[in-house]
Amino acid sequence: MPQDATRKNQLNTWRTWDNWRSVFLAMHDYVIIGGGVVGLATAMAVGNKYSRASILVLEKEQDLARHQTGRNSGVIHSGIYYKPESLKARFARKGNRSMVKFCREHGIKHEVCGKIIVATEVSELPLLDSLFQRGLDHRLAVARLAPEQVQEIEPHVRCLAGIRVPSTGIINYREVSAKYVELIKSGGGTVQTGTRVDRLREVNGIQVIETPHGEFEAGFVINCAGLF
């Protein structure tokens, strides 16, 4: 075979290997869209359940937790406002316990400071009573407070009555997200920022994710992008 033809075959072989290698590197078992606390928690949970799975998180911003995760009041909710036995109520109570446990295990600053809900007008008293009963229905350790008891906790409040919800807490969810990233990476996962997802399509049962930086392939795509 002429030397030029041999060289051409070698180049074609290498190009073929490079193509296959690119496909292999871009293929993941799970791709999670969104690098907020929901997306990162999802990636961590998937990794915990499927330790051998290849996991990729794609975030359009250059940093993580830039939107709702990093721009909220940082409350660990008790779930008192939700309808008893609803999924929201169940998930809020379970999430409250698991978040506090996670923070204690990983040394994340937080405070279970409790919350006071007050009635400042007579017309609000029946609503407060209803909320107190809802707290009992949720099996929360709620307590009724007289006005002077409320002022012992918060001297600037003037009210007719109050209830205390002790399981409510405060936290910085950016710090929680940073720990999630650390755990995802330590488990072999990848978190890639600055990668906006433009389009999804399915090819022969494979999910193809189109971004300005190329395509990624996944067995499963989990969309946690929120408002996009």
mmCIF file with all atom_site columns, C-alpha atoms in Angstrom:
data_model
loop_
_atom_site.group_PDB
_atom_site.id
_atom_site.type_symbol
_atom_site.label_atom_id
_atom_site.label_alt_id
_atom_site.label_comp_id
_atom_site.label_asym_id
_atom_site.label_entity_id
_atom_site.label_seq_id
_atom_site.pdbx_PDB_ins_code
_atom_site.Cartn_x
_atom_site.Cartn_y
_atom_site.Cartn_z
_atom_site.occupancy
_atom_site.B_iso_or_equiv
_atom_site.pdbx_formal_charge
_atom_site.auth_seq_id
_atom_site.auth_comp_id
_atom_site.auth_asym_id
_atom_site.auth_atom_id
_atom_site.pdbx_PDB_model_num
ATOM 1   C CA . MET A 1 1   ? 0.000   0.000  0.000  1.00 0.00 ? 1   MET A CA 1
ATOM 2   C CA . PRO A 1 2   ? 1.413   3.479  -0.882 1.00 0.00 ? 2   PRO A CA 1
ATOM 3   C CA . GLN A 1 3   ? 2.744   5.459  2.071  1.00 0.00 ? 3   GLN A CA 1
ATOM 4   C CA . ASP A 1 4   ? 0.194   8.288  1.609  1.00 0.00 ? 4   ASP A CA 1
ATOM 5   C CA . ALA A 1 5   ? -2.686  5.793  1.682  1.00 0.00 ? 5   ALA A CA 1
ATOM 6   C CA . THR A 1 6   ? -1.324  4.155  4.840  1.00 0.00 ? 6   THR A CA 1
ATOM 7   C CA . ARG A 1 7   ? -1.038  7.526  6.533  1.00 0.00 ? 7   ARG A CA 1
ATOM 8   C CA . LYS A 1 8   ? -4.595  8.418  5.507  1.00 0.00 ? 8   LYS A CA 1
ATOM 9   C CA . ASN A 1 9   ? -5.923  5.169  7.011  1.00 0.00 ? 9   ASN A CA 1
ATOM 10  C CA . GLN A 1 10  ? -4.061  5.882  10.269 1.00 0.00 ? 10  GLN A CA 1
ATOM 11  C CA . LEU A 1 11  ? -5.538  9.375  10.451 1.00 0.00 ? 11  LEU A CA 1
ATOM 12  C CA . ASN A 1 12  ? -9.020  8.023  9.770  1.00 0.00 ? 12  ASN A CA 1
ATOM 13  C CA . THR A 1 13  ? -8.525  5.423  12.537 1.00 0.00 ? 13  THR A CA 1
ATOM 14  C CA . TRP A 1 14  ? -7.415  8.057  15.015 1.00 0.00 ? 14  TRP A CA 1
ATOM 15  C CA . ARG A 1 15  ? -10.279 10.342 14.034 1.00 0.00 ? 15  ARG A CA 1
ATOM 16  C CA . THR A 1 16  ? -12.709 7.482  14.562 1.00 0.00 ? 16  THR A CA 1
ATOM 17  C CA . TRP A 1 17  ? -11.221 6.788  18.007 1.00 0.00 ? 17  TRP A CA 1
ATOM 18  C CA . ASP A 1 18  ? -11.377 10.495 18.883 1.00 0.00 ? 18  ASP A CA 1
ATOM 19  C CA . ASN A 1 19  ? -15.050 10.559 17.882 1.00 0.00 ? 19  ASN A CA 1
ATOM 20  C CA . TRP A 1 20  ? -15.856 7.502  19.977 1.00 0.00 ? 20  TRP A CA 1
ATOM 21  C CA . ARG A 1 21  ? -13.853 8.867  22.886 1.00 0.00 ? 21  ARG A CA 1
ATOM 22  C CA . SER A 1 22  ? -15.767 12.189 22.712 1.00 0.00 ? 22  SER A CA 1
ATOM 23  C CA . VAL A 1 23  ? -19.078 10.340 22.712 1.00 0.00 ? 23  VAL A CA 1
ATOM 24  C CA . PHE A 1 24  ? -17.927 8.205  25.621 1.00 0.00 ? 24  PHE A CA 1
ATOM 25  C CA . LEU A 1 25  ? -16.792 11.208 27.651 1.00 0.00 ? 25  LEU A CA 1
ATOM 26  C CA . ALA A 1 26  ? -20.024 13.097 26.912 1.00 0.00 ? 26  ALA A CA 1
ATOM 27  C CA . MET A 1 27  ? -22.256 10.126 27.823 1.00 0.00 ? 27  MET A CA 1
ATOM 28  C CA . HIS A 1 28  ? -23.612 9.967  31.355 1.00 0.00 ? 28  HIS A CA 1
ATOM 29  C CA . ASP A 1 29  ? -26.119 7.806  33.140 1.00 0.00 ? 29  ASP A CA 1
ATOM 30  C CA . TYR A 1 30  ? -27.802 10.878 34.648 1.00 0.00 ? 30  TYR A CA 1
ATOM 31  C CA . VAL A 1 31  ? -27.662 14.538 33.686 1.00 0.00 ? 31  VAL A CA 1
ATOM 32  C CA . ILE A 1 32  ? -29.250 17.002 36.097 1.00 0.00 ? 32  ILE A CA 1
ATOM 33  C CA . ILE A 1 33  ? -30.085 20.448 34.715 1.00 0.00 ? 33  ILE A CA 1
ATOM 34  C CA . GLY A 1 34  ? -29.793 23.201 37.308 1.00 0.00 ? 34  GLY A CA 1
ATOM 35  C CA . GLY A 1 35  ? -27.148 23.953 39.929 1.00 0.00 ? 35  GLY A CA 1
ATOM 36  C CA . GLY A 1 36  ? -29.402 25.236 42.663 1.00 0.00 ? 36  GLY A CA 1
ATOM 37  C CA . VAL A 1 37  ? -30.032 23.417 45.913 1.00 0.00 ? 37  VAL A CA 1
ATOM 38  C CA . VAL A 1 38  ? -32.712 21.188 44.335 1.00 0.00 ? 38  VAL A CA 1
ATOM 39  C CA . GLY A 1 39  ? -30.523 20.101 41.426 1.00 0.00 ? 39  GLY A CA 1
ATOM 40  C CA . LEU A 1 40  ? -27.490 19.510 43.616 1.00 0.00 ? 40  LEU A CA 1
ATOM 41  C CA . ALA A 1 41  ? -29.501 17.613 46.233 1.00 0.00 ? 41  ALA A CA 1
ATOM 42  C CA . THR A 1 42  ? -30.969 15.484 43.445 1.00 0.00 ? 42  THR A CA 1
ATOM 43  C CA . ALA A 1 43  ? -27.522 14.711 42.050 1.00 0.00 ? 43  ALA A CA 1
ATOM 44  C CA . MET A 1 44  ? -26.266 13.769 45.496 1.00 0.00 ? 44  MET A CA 1
ATOM 45  C CA . ALA A 1 45  ? -29.279 11.547 46.176 1.00 0.00 ? 45  ALA A CA 1
ATOM 46  C CA . VAL A 1 46  ? -28.918 9.774  42.823 1.00 0.00 ? 46  VAL A CA 1
ATOM 47  C CA . GLY A 1 47  ? -25.230 9.221  43.522 1.00 0.00 ? 47  GLY A CA 1
ATOM 48  C CA . ASN A 1 48  ? -25.990 7.798  46.953 1.00 0.00 ? 48  ASN A CA 1
ATOM 49  C CA . LYS A 1 49  ? -28.509 5.373  45.499 1.00 0.00 ? 49  LYS A CA 1
ATOM 50  C CA . TYR A 1 50  ? -26.518 4.426  42.383 1.00 0.00 ? 50  TYR A CA 1
ATOM 51  C CA . SER A 1 51  ? -22.888 4.662  43.421 1.00 0.00 ? 51  SER A CA 1
ATOM 52  C CA . ARG A 1 52  ? -21.557 3.424  40.085 1.00 0.00 ? 52  ARG A CA 1
ATOM 53  C CA . ALA A 1 53  ? -23.627 5.812  37.972 1.00 0.00 ? 53  ALA A CA 1
ATOM 54  C CA . SER A 1 54  ? -22.001 8.579  35.938 1.00 0.00 ? 54  SER A CA 1
ATOM 55  C CA . ILE A 1 55  ? -23.589 11.872 37.024 1.00 0.00 ? 55  ILE A CA 1
ATOM 56  C CA . LEU A 1 56  ? -23.299 15.333 35.487 1.00 0.00 ? 56  LEU A CA 1
ATOM 57  C CA . VAL A 1 57  ? -24.848 18.592 36.730 1.00 0.00 ? 57  VAL A CA 1
ATOM 58  C CA . LEU A 1 58  ? -25.182 21.421 34.199 1.00 0.00 ? 58  LEU A CA 1
ATOM 59  C CA . GLU A 1 59  ? -25.638 25.008 35.392 1.00 0.00 ? 59  GLU A CA 1
ATOM 60  C CA . LYS A 1 60  ? -26.052 27.953 33.009 1.00 0.00 ? 60  LYS A CA 1
ATOM 61  C CA . GLU A 1 61  ? -24.514 30.544 35.375 1.00 0.00 ? 61  GLU A CA 1
ATOM 62  C CA . GLN A 1 62  ? -20.796 30.818 36.087 1.00 0.00 ? 62  GLN A CA 1
ATOM 63  C CA . ASP A 1 63  ? -21.459 30.121 39.778 1.00 0.00 ? 63  ASP A CA 1
ATOM 64  C CA . LEU A 1 64  ? -23.859 27.829 41.572 1.00 0.00 ? 64  LEU A CA 1
ATOM 65  C CA . ALA A 1 65  ? -26.892 28.801 43.680 1.00 0.00 ? 65  ALA A CA 1
ATOM 66  C CA . ARG A 1 66  ? -27.194 32.189 41.981 1.00 0.00 ? 66  ARG A CA 1
ATOM 67  C CA . HIS A 1 67  ? -30.981 32.399 41.831 1.00 0.00 ? 67  HIS A CA 1
ATOM 68  C CA . GLN A 1 68  ? -33.674 31.199 44.253 1.00 0.00 ? 68  GLN A CA 1
ATOM 69  C CA . THR A 1 69  ? -31.242 29.141 46.337 1.00 0.00 ? 69  THR A CA 1
ATOM 70  C CA . GLY A 1 70  ? -29.042 32.122 47.114 1.00 0.00 ? 70  GLY A CA 1
ATOM 71  C CA . ARG A 1 71  ? -31.810 34.745 47.244 1.00 0.00 ? 71  ARG A CA 1
ATOM 72  C CA . ASN A 1 72  ? -34.268 33.541 49.859 1.00 0.00 ? 72  ASN A CA 1
ATOM 73  C CA . SER A 1 73  ? -34.876 34.084 53.558 1.00 0.00 ? 73  SER A CA 1
ATOM 74  C CA . GLY A 1 74  ? -32.925 30.963 54.497 1.00 0.00 ? 74  GLY A CA 1
ATOM 75  C CA . VAL A 1 75  ? -35.704 29.297 56.473 1.00 0.00 ? 75  VAL A CA 1
ATOM 76  C CA . ILE A 1 76  ? -35.836 25.645 57.473 1.00 0.00 ? 76  ILE A CA 1
ATOM 77  C CA . HIS A 1 77  ? -39.604 25.361 57.321 1.00 0.00 ? 77  HIS A CA 1
ATOM 78  C CA . SER A 1 78  ? -41.745 23.445 59.781 1.00 0.00 ? 78  SER A CA 1
ATOM 79  C CA . GLY A 1 79  ? -44.601 22.754 57.353 1.00 0.00 ? 79  GLY A CA 1
ATOM 80  C CA . ILE A 1 80  ? -47.257 24.215 59.641 1.00 0.00 ? 80  ILE A CA 1
ATOM 81  C CA . TYR A 1 81  ? -49.055 26.145 56.874 1.00 0.00 ? 81  TYR A CA 1
ATOM 82  C CA . TYR A 1 82  ? -49.676 23.164 54.613 1.00 0.00 ? 82  TYR A CA 1
ATOM 83  C CA . LYS A 1 83  ? -52.775 21.001 54.547 1.00 0.00 ? 83  LYS A CA 1
ATOM 84  C CA . PRO A 1 84  ? -52.406 18.069 56.965 1.00 0.00 ? 84  PRO A CA 1
ATOM 85  C CA . GLU A 1 85  ? -51.300 14.812 55.339 1.00 0.00 ? 85  GLU A CA 1
ATOM 86  C CA . SER A 1 86  ? -50.610 16.571 52.039 1.00 0.00 ? 86  SER A CA 1
ATOM 87  C CA . LEU A 1 87  ? -47.344 15.841 50.228 1.00 0.00 ? 87  LEU A CA 1
ATOM 88  C CA . LYS A 1 88  ? -46.170 19.381 50.925 1.00 0.00 ? 88  LYS A CA 1
ATOM 89  C CA . ALA A 1 89  ? -46.719 18.931 54.645 1.00 0.00 ? 89  ALA A CA 1
ATOM 90  C CA . ARG A 1 90  ? -45.045 15.516 54.742 1.00 0.00 ? 90  ARG A CA 1
ATOM 91  C CA . PHE A 1 91  ? -42.064 16.637 52.677 1.00 0.00 ? 91  PHE A CA 1
ATOM 92  C CA . ALA A 1 92  ? -41.648 19.830 54.714 1.00 0.00 ? 92  ALA A CA 1
ATOM 93  C CA . ARG A 1 93  ? -41.512 17.942 58.010 1.00 0.00 ? 93  ARG A CA 1
ATOM 94  C CA . LYS A 1 94  ? -39.216 15.265 56.641 1.00 0.00 ? 94  LYS A CA 1
ATOM 95  C CA . GLY A 1 95  ? -37.026 17.883 54.964 1.00 0.00 ? 95  GLY A CA 1
ATOM 96  C CA . ASN A 1 96  ? -36.818 19.856 58.184 1.00 0.00 ? 96  ASN A CA 1
ATOM 97  C CA . ARG A 1 97  ? -35.465 16.857 60.076 1.00 0.00 ? 97  ARG A CA 1
ATOM 98  C CA . SER A 1 98  ? -33.109 15.726 57.329 1.00 0.00 ? 98  SER A CA 1
ATOM 99  C CA . MET A 1 99  ? -31.686 19.228 56.766 1.00 0.00 ? 99  MET A CA 1
ATOM 100 C CA . VAL A 1 100 ? -30.900 19.704 60.445 1.00 0.00 ? 100 VAL A CA 1
ATOM 101 C CA . LYS A 1 101 ? -29.325 16.249 60.552 1.00 0.00 ? 101 LYS A CA 1
ATOM 102 C CA . PHE A 1 102 ? -27.248 16.993 57.431 1.00 0.00 ? 102 PHE A CA 1
ATOM 103 C CA . CYS A 1 103 ? -26.006 20.284 58.877 1.00 0.00 ? 103 CYS A CA 1
ATOM 104 C CA . ARG A 1 104 ? -24.986 18.663 62.144 1.00 0.00 ? 104 ARG A CA 1
ATOM 105 C CA . GLU A 1 105 ? -23.142 15.863 60.352 1.00 0.00 ? 105 GLU A CA 1
ATOM 106 C CA . HIS A 1 106 ? -21.209 18.250 58.105 1.00 0.00 ? 106 HIS A CA 1
ATOM 107 C CA . GLY A 1 107 ? -20.651 21.202 60.411 1.00 0.00 ? 107 GLY A CA 1
ATOM 108 C CA . ILE A 1 108 ? -22.840 23.667 58.503 1.00 0.00 ? 108 ILE A CA 1
ATOM 109 C CA . LYS A 1 109 ? -23.913 26.691 60.529 1.00 0.00 ? 109 LYS A CA 1
ATOM 110 C CA . HIS A 1 110 ? -27.619 26.773 61.277 1.00 0.00 ? 110 HIS A CA 1
ATOM 111 C CA . GLU A 1 111 ? -29.973 27.566 64.121 1.00 0.00 ? 111 GLU A CA 1
ATOM 112 C CA . VAL A 1 112 ? -33.235 25.928 65.102 1.00 0.00 ? 112 VAL A CA 1
ATOM 113 C CA . CYS A 1 113 ? -34.528 29.147 66.618 1.00 0.00 ? 113 CYS A CA 1
ATOM 114 C CA . GLY A 1 114 ? -38.253 28.521 66.297 1.00 0.00 ? 114 GLY A CA 1
ATOM 115 C CA . LYS A 1 115 ? -40.869 30.919 64.996 1.00 0.00 ? 115 LYS A CA 1
ATOM 116 C CA . ILE A 1 116 ? -43.661 32.959 66.535 1.00 0.00 ? 116 ILE A CA 1
ATOM 117 C CA . ILE A 1 117 ? -46.916 33.540 64.666 1.00 0.00 ? 117 ILE A CA 1
ATOM 118 C CA . VAL A 1 118 ? -49.087 36.304 66.134 1.00 0.00 ? 118 VAL A CA 1
ATOM 119 C CA . ALA A 1 119 ? -52.550 37.778 65.857 1.00 0.00 ? 119 ALA A CA 1
ATOM 120 C CA . THR A 1 120 ? -52.579 41.571 66.068 1.00 0.00 ? 120 THR A CA 1
ATOM 121 C CA . GLU A 1 121 ? -56.323 42.049 65.564 1.00 0.00 ? 121 GLU A CA 1
ATOM 122 C CA . VAL A 1 122 ? -59.408 40.330 66.979 1.00 0.00 ? 122 VAL A CA 1
ATOM 123 C CA . SER A 1 123 ? -60.391 39.118 63.524 1.00 0.00 ? 123 SER A CA 1
ATOM 124 C CA . GLU A 1 124 ? -57.115 37.174 63.314 1.00 0.00 ? 124 GLU A CA 1
ATOM 125 C CA . LEU A 1 125 ? -57.683 35.157 66.499 1.00 0.00 ? 125 LEU A CA 1
ATOM 126 C CA . PRO A 1 126 ? -59.831 32.438 64.838 1.00 0.00 ? 126 PRO A CA 1
ATOM 127 C CA . LEU A 1 127 ? -57.196 32.105 62.122 1.00 0.00 ? 127 LEU A CA 1
ATOM 128 C CA . LEU A 1 128 ? -54.505 31.700 64.770 1.00 0.00 ? 128 LEU A CA 1
ATOM 129 C CA . ASP A 1 129 ? -56.598 29.048 66.517 1.00 0.00 ? 129 ASP A CA 1
ATOM 130 C CA . SER A 1 130 ? -56.993 27.218 63.219 1.00 0.00 ? 130 SER A CA 1
ATOM 131 C CA . LEU A 1 131 ? -53.258 27.372 62.625 1.00 0.00 ? 131 LEU A CA 1
ATOM 132 C CA . PHE A 1 132 ? -52.573 26.055 66.115 1.00 0.00 ? 132 PHE A CA 1
ATOM 133 C CA . GLN A 1 133 ? -54.850 23.089 65.456 1.00 0.00 ? 133 GLN A CA 1
ATOM 134 C CA . ARG A 1 134 ? -53.099 22.498 62.145 1.00 0.00 ? 134 ARG A CA 1
ATOM 135 C CA . GLY A 1 135 ? -49.797 22.399 63.999 1.00 0.00 ? 135 GLY A CA 1
ATOM 136 C CA . LEU A 1 136 ? -51.203 19.727 66.318 1.00 0.00 ? 136 LEU A CA 1
ATOM 137 C CA . ASP A 1 137 ? -52.486 17.787 63.305 1.00 0.00 ? 137 ASP A CA 1
ATOM 138 C CA . HIS A 1 138 ? -48.928 17.887 61.927 1.00 0.00 ? 138 HIS A CA 1
ATOM 139 C CA . ARG A 1 139 ? -47.678 16.558 65.274 1.00 0.00 ? 139 ARG A CA 1
ATOM 140 C CA . LEU A 1 140 ? -45.565 19.669 65.763 1.00 0.00 ? 140 LEU A CA 1
ATOM 141 C CA . ALA A 1 141 ? -44.702 20.781 69.291 1.00 0.00 ? 141 ALA A CA 1
ATOM 142 C CA . VAL A 1 142 ? -46.634 24.050 68.977 1.00 0.00 ? 142 VAL A CA 1
ATOM 143 C CA . ALA A 1 143 ? -47.487 26.099 72.041 1.00 0.00 ? 143 ALA A CA 1
ATOM 144 C CA . ARG A 1 144 ? -49.936 28.929 72.717 1.00 0.00 ? 144 ARG A CA 1
ATOM 145 C CA . LEU A 1 145 ? -48.413 32.185 73.941 1.00 0.00 ? 145 LEU A CA 1
ATOM 146 C CA . ALA A 1 146 ? -50.006 35.056 75.817 1.00 0.00 ? 146 ALA A CA 1
ATOM 147 C CA . PRO A 1 147 ? -49.002 38.593 74.732 1.00 0.00 ? 147 PRO A CA 1
ATOM 148 C CA . GLU A 1 148 ? -46.546 38.954 77.621 1.00 0.00 ? 148 GLU A CA 1
ATOM 149 C CA . GLN A 1 149 ? -44.907 35.622 76.706 1.00 0.00 ? 149 GLN A CA 1
ATOM 150 C CA . VAL A 1 150 ? -44.456 36.807 73.140 1.00 0.00 ? 150 VAL A CA 1
ATOM 151 C CA . GLN A 1 151 ? -42.816 40.005 74.393 1.00 0.00 ? 151 GLN A CA 1
ATOM 152 C CA . GLU A 1 152 ? -40.362 38.007 76.482 1.00 0.00 ? 152 GLU A CA 1
ATOM 153 C CA . ILE A 1 153 ? -39.113 36.481 73.238 1.00 0.00 ? 153 ILE A CA 1
ATOM 154 C CA . GLU A 1 154 ? -39.481 39.550 71.005 1.00 0.00 ? 154 GLU A CA 1
ATOM 155 C CA . PRO A 1 155 ? -39.975 42.795 72.980 1.00 0.00 ? 155 PRO A CA 1
ATOM 156 C CA . HIS A 1 156 ? -40.904 44.859 69.903 1.00 0.00 ? 156 HIS A CA 1
ATOM 157 C CA . VAL A 1 157 ? -44.001 42.806 69.070 1.00 0.00 ? 157 VAL A CA 1
ATOM 158 C CA . ARG A 1 158 ? -47.459 43.951 70.150 1.00 0.00 ? 158 ARG A CA 1
ATOM 159 C CA . CYS A 1 159 ? -50.142 41.292 69.721 1.00 0.00 ? 159 CYS A CA 1
ATOM 160 C CA . LEU A 1 160 ? -53.286 39.736 71.192 1.00 0.00 ? 160 LEU A CA 1
ATOM 161 C CA . ALA A 1 161 ? -51.974 36.157 71.158 1.00 0.00 ? 161 ALA A CA 1
ATOM 162 C CA . GLY A 1 162 ? -49.328 34.014 69.561 1.00 0.00 ? 162 GLY A CA 1
ATOM 163 C CA . ILE A 1 163 ? -48.175 30.488 68.925 1.00 0.00 ? 163 ILE A CA 1
ATOM 164 C CA . ARG A 1 164 ? -44.613 29.206 68.956 1.00 0.00 ? 164 ARG A CA 1
ATOM 165 C CA . VAL A 1 165 ? -43.370 26.719 66.383 1.00 0.00 ? 165 VAL A CA 1
ATOM 166 C CA . PRO A 1 166 ? -40.057 25.424 67.788 1.00 0.00 ? 166 PRO A CA 1
ATOM 167 C CA . SER A 1 167 ? -38.878 23.356 64.799 1.00 0.00 ? 167 SER A CA 1
ATOM 168 C CA . THR A 1 168 ? -38.452 26.290 62.400 1.00 0.00 ? 168 THR A CA 1
ATOM 169 C CA . GLY A 1 169 ? -34.825 27.200 61.723 1.00 0.00 ? 169 GLY A CA 1
ATOM 170 C CA . ILE A 1 170 ? -32.511 29.430 59.714 1.00 0.00 ? 170 ILE A CA 1
ATOM 171 C CA . ILE A 1 171 ? -29.631 28.513 57.421 1.00 0.00 ? 171 ILE A CA 1
ATOM 172 C CA . ASN A 1 172 ? -27.513 29.725 54.496 1.00 0.00 ? 172 ASN A CA 1
ATOM 173 C CA . TYR A 1 173 ? -28.470 27.483 51.582 1.00 0.00 ? 173 TYR A CA 1
ATOM 174 C CA . ARG A 1 174 ? -25.407 28.560 49.603 1.00 0.00 ? 174 ARG A CA 1
ATOM 175 C CA . GLU A 1 175 ? -23.294 26.799 52.215 1.00 0.00 ? 175 GLU A CA 1
ATOM 176 C CA . VAL A 1 176 ? -25.507 23.728 51.940 1.00 0.00 ? 176 VAL A CA 1
ATOM 177 C CA . SER A 1 177 ? -25.095 23.791 48.160 1.00 0.00 ? 177 SER A CA 1
ATOM 178 C CA . ALA A 1 178 ? -21.305 24.037 48.468 1.00 0.00 ? 178 ALA A CA 1
ATOM 179 C CA . LYS A 1 179 ? -21.262 20.914 50.636 1.00 0.00 ? 179 LYS A CA 1
ATOM 180 C CA . TYR A 1 180 ? -23.506 19.102 48.146 1.00 0.00 ? 180 TYR A CA 1
ATOM 181 C CA . VAL A 1 181 ? -21.006 19.908 45.372 1.00 0.00 ? 181 VAL A CA 1
ATOM 182 C CA . GLU A 1 182 ? -18.148 18.605 47.486 1.00 0.00 ? 182 GLU A CA 1
ATOM 183 C CA . LEU A 1 183 ? -19.965 15.341 48.108 1.00 0.00 ? 183 LEU A CA 1
ATOM 184 C CA . ILE A 1 184 ? -21.023 14.956 44.457 1.00 0.00 ? 184 ILE A CA 1
ATOM 185 C CA . LYS A 1 185 ? -17.437 15.375 43.273 1.00 0.00 ? 185 LYS A CA 1
ATOM 186 C CA . SER A 1 186 ? -16.033 13.061 45.929 1.00 0.00 ? 186 SER A CA 1
ATOM 187 C CA . GLY A 1 187 ? -18.427 10.405 44.617 1.00 0.00 ? 187 GLY A CA 1
ATOM 188 C CA . GLY A 1 188 ? -17.114 10.781 41.074 1.00 0.00 ? 188 GLY A CA 1
ATOM 189 C CA . GLY A 1 189 ? -19.762 13.156 39.757 1.00 0.00 ? 189 GLY A CA 1
ATOM 190 C CA . THR A 1 190 ? -19.157 16.284 37.686 1.00 0.00 ? 190 THR A CA 1
ATOM 191 C CA . VAL A 1 191 ? -20.583 19.769 38.172 1.00 0.00 ? 191 VAL A CA 1
ATOM 192 C CA . GLN A 1 192 ? -20.191 22.027 35.138 1.00 0.00 ? 192 GLN A CA 1
ATOM 193 C CA . THR A 1 193 ? -21.058 25.722 35.278 1.00 0.00 ? 193 THR A CA 1
ATOM 194 C CA . GLY A 1 194 ? -21.444 28.208 32.440 1.00 0.00 ? 194 GLY A CA 1
ATOM 195 C CA . THR A 1 195 ? -23.286 25.619 30.364 1.00 0.00 ? 195 THR A CA 1
ATOM 196 C CA . ARG A 1 196 ? -26.776 26.628 29.304 1.00 0.00 ? 196 ARG A CA 1
ATOM 197 C CA . VAL A 1 197 ? -29.095 23.888 28.044 1.00 0.00 ? 197 VAL A CA 1
ATOM 198 C CA . ASP A 1 198 ? -30.738 25.034 24.819 1.00 0.00 ? 198 ASP A CA 1
ATOM 199 C CA . ARG A 1 199 ? -32.549 21.959 23.589 1.00 0.00 ? 199 ARG A CA 1
ATOM 200 C CA . LEU A 1 200 ? -33.294 18.331 24.376 1.00 0.00 ? 200 LEU A CA 1
ATOM 201 C CA . ARG A 1 201 ? -33.938 15.603 21.876 1.00 0.00 ? 201 ARG A CA 1
ATOM 202 C CA . GLU A 1 202 ? -34.109 11.828 21.922 1.00 0.00 ? 202 GLU A CA 1
ATOM 203 C CA . VAL A 1 203 ? -32.057 9.676  19.549 1.00 0.00 ? 203 VAL A CA 1
ATOM 204 C CA . ASN A 1 204 ? -32.513 5.899  19.665 1.00 0.00 ? 204 ASN A CA 1
ATOM 205 C CA . GLY A 1 205 ? -33.554 6.016  23.312 1.00 0.00 ? 205 GLY A CA 1
ATOM 206 C CA . ILE A 1 206 ? -30.652 8.281  24.322 1.00 0.00 ? 206 ILE A CA 1
ATOM 207 C CA . GLN A 1 207 ? -31.323 11.779 25.659 1.00 0.00 ? 207 GLN A CA 1
ATOM 208 C CA . VAL A 1 208 ? -29.224 14.369 23.812 1.00 0.00 ? 208 VAL A CA 1
ATOM 209 C CA . ILE A 1 209 ? -28.644 17.688 25.597 1.00 0.00 ? 209 ILE A CA 1
ATOM 210 C CA . GLU A 1 210 ? -27.626 20.578 23.345 1.00 0.00 ? 210 GLU A CA 1
ATOM 211 C CA . THR A 1 211 ? -25.553 23.412 24.836 1.00 0.00 ? 211 THR A CA 1
ATOM 212 C CA . PRO A 1 212 ? -23.378 26.216 23.405 1.00 0.00 ? 212 PRO A CA 1
ATOM 213 C CA . HIS A 1 213 ? -20.362 24.091 24.394 1.00 0.00 ? 213 HIS A CA 1
ATOM 214 C CA . GLY A 1 214 ? -21.398 20.918 22.624 1.00 0.00 ? 214 GLY A CA 1
ATOM 215 C CA . GLU A 1 215 ? -23.742 18.028 23.163 1.00 0.00 ? 215 GLU A CA 1
ATOM 216 C CA . PHE A 1 216 ? -24.049 15.661 26.095 1.00 0.00 ? 216 PHE A CA 1
ATOM 217 C CA . GLU A 1 217 ? -25.800 12.323 26.116 1.00 0.00 ? 217 GLU A CA 1
ATOM 218 C CA . ALA A 1 218 ? -27.633 10.730 29.005 1.00 0.00 ? 218 ALA A CA 1
ATOM 219 C CA . GLY A 1 219 ? -29.686 7.733  29.896 1.00 0.00 ? 219 GLY A CA 1
ATOM 220 C CA . PHE A 1 220 ? -31.866 9.968  32.071 1.00 0.00 ? 220 PHE A CA 1
ATOM 221 C CA . VAL A 1 221 ? -32.322 13.738 32.275 1.00 0.00 ? 221 VAL A CA 1
ATOM 222 C CA . ILE A 1 222 ? -33.687 15.353 35.439 1.00 0.00 ? 222 ILE A CA 1
ATOM 223 C CA . ASN A 1 223 ? -34.735 18.984 34.989 1.00 0.00 ? 223 ASN A CA 1
ATOM 224 C CA . CYS A 1 224 ? -34.240 21.082 38.121 1.00 0.00 ? 224 CYS A CA 1
ATOM 225 C CA . ALA A 1 225 ? -33.688 24.383 36.321 1.00 0.00 ? 225 ALA A CA 1
ATOM 226 C CA . GLY A 1 226 ? -36.608 26.231 37.903 1.00 0.00 ? 226 GLY A CA 1
ATOM 227 C CA . LEU A 1 227 ? -37.599 29.417 36.064 1.00 0.00 ? 227 LEU A CA 1
ATOM 228 C CA . PHE A 1 228 ? -35.489 29.499 32.909 1.00 0.00 ? 228 PHE A CA 1
#
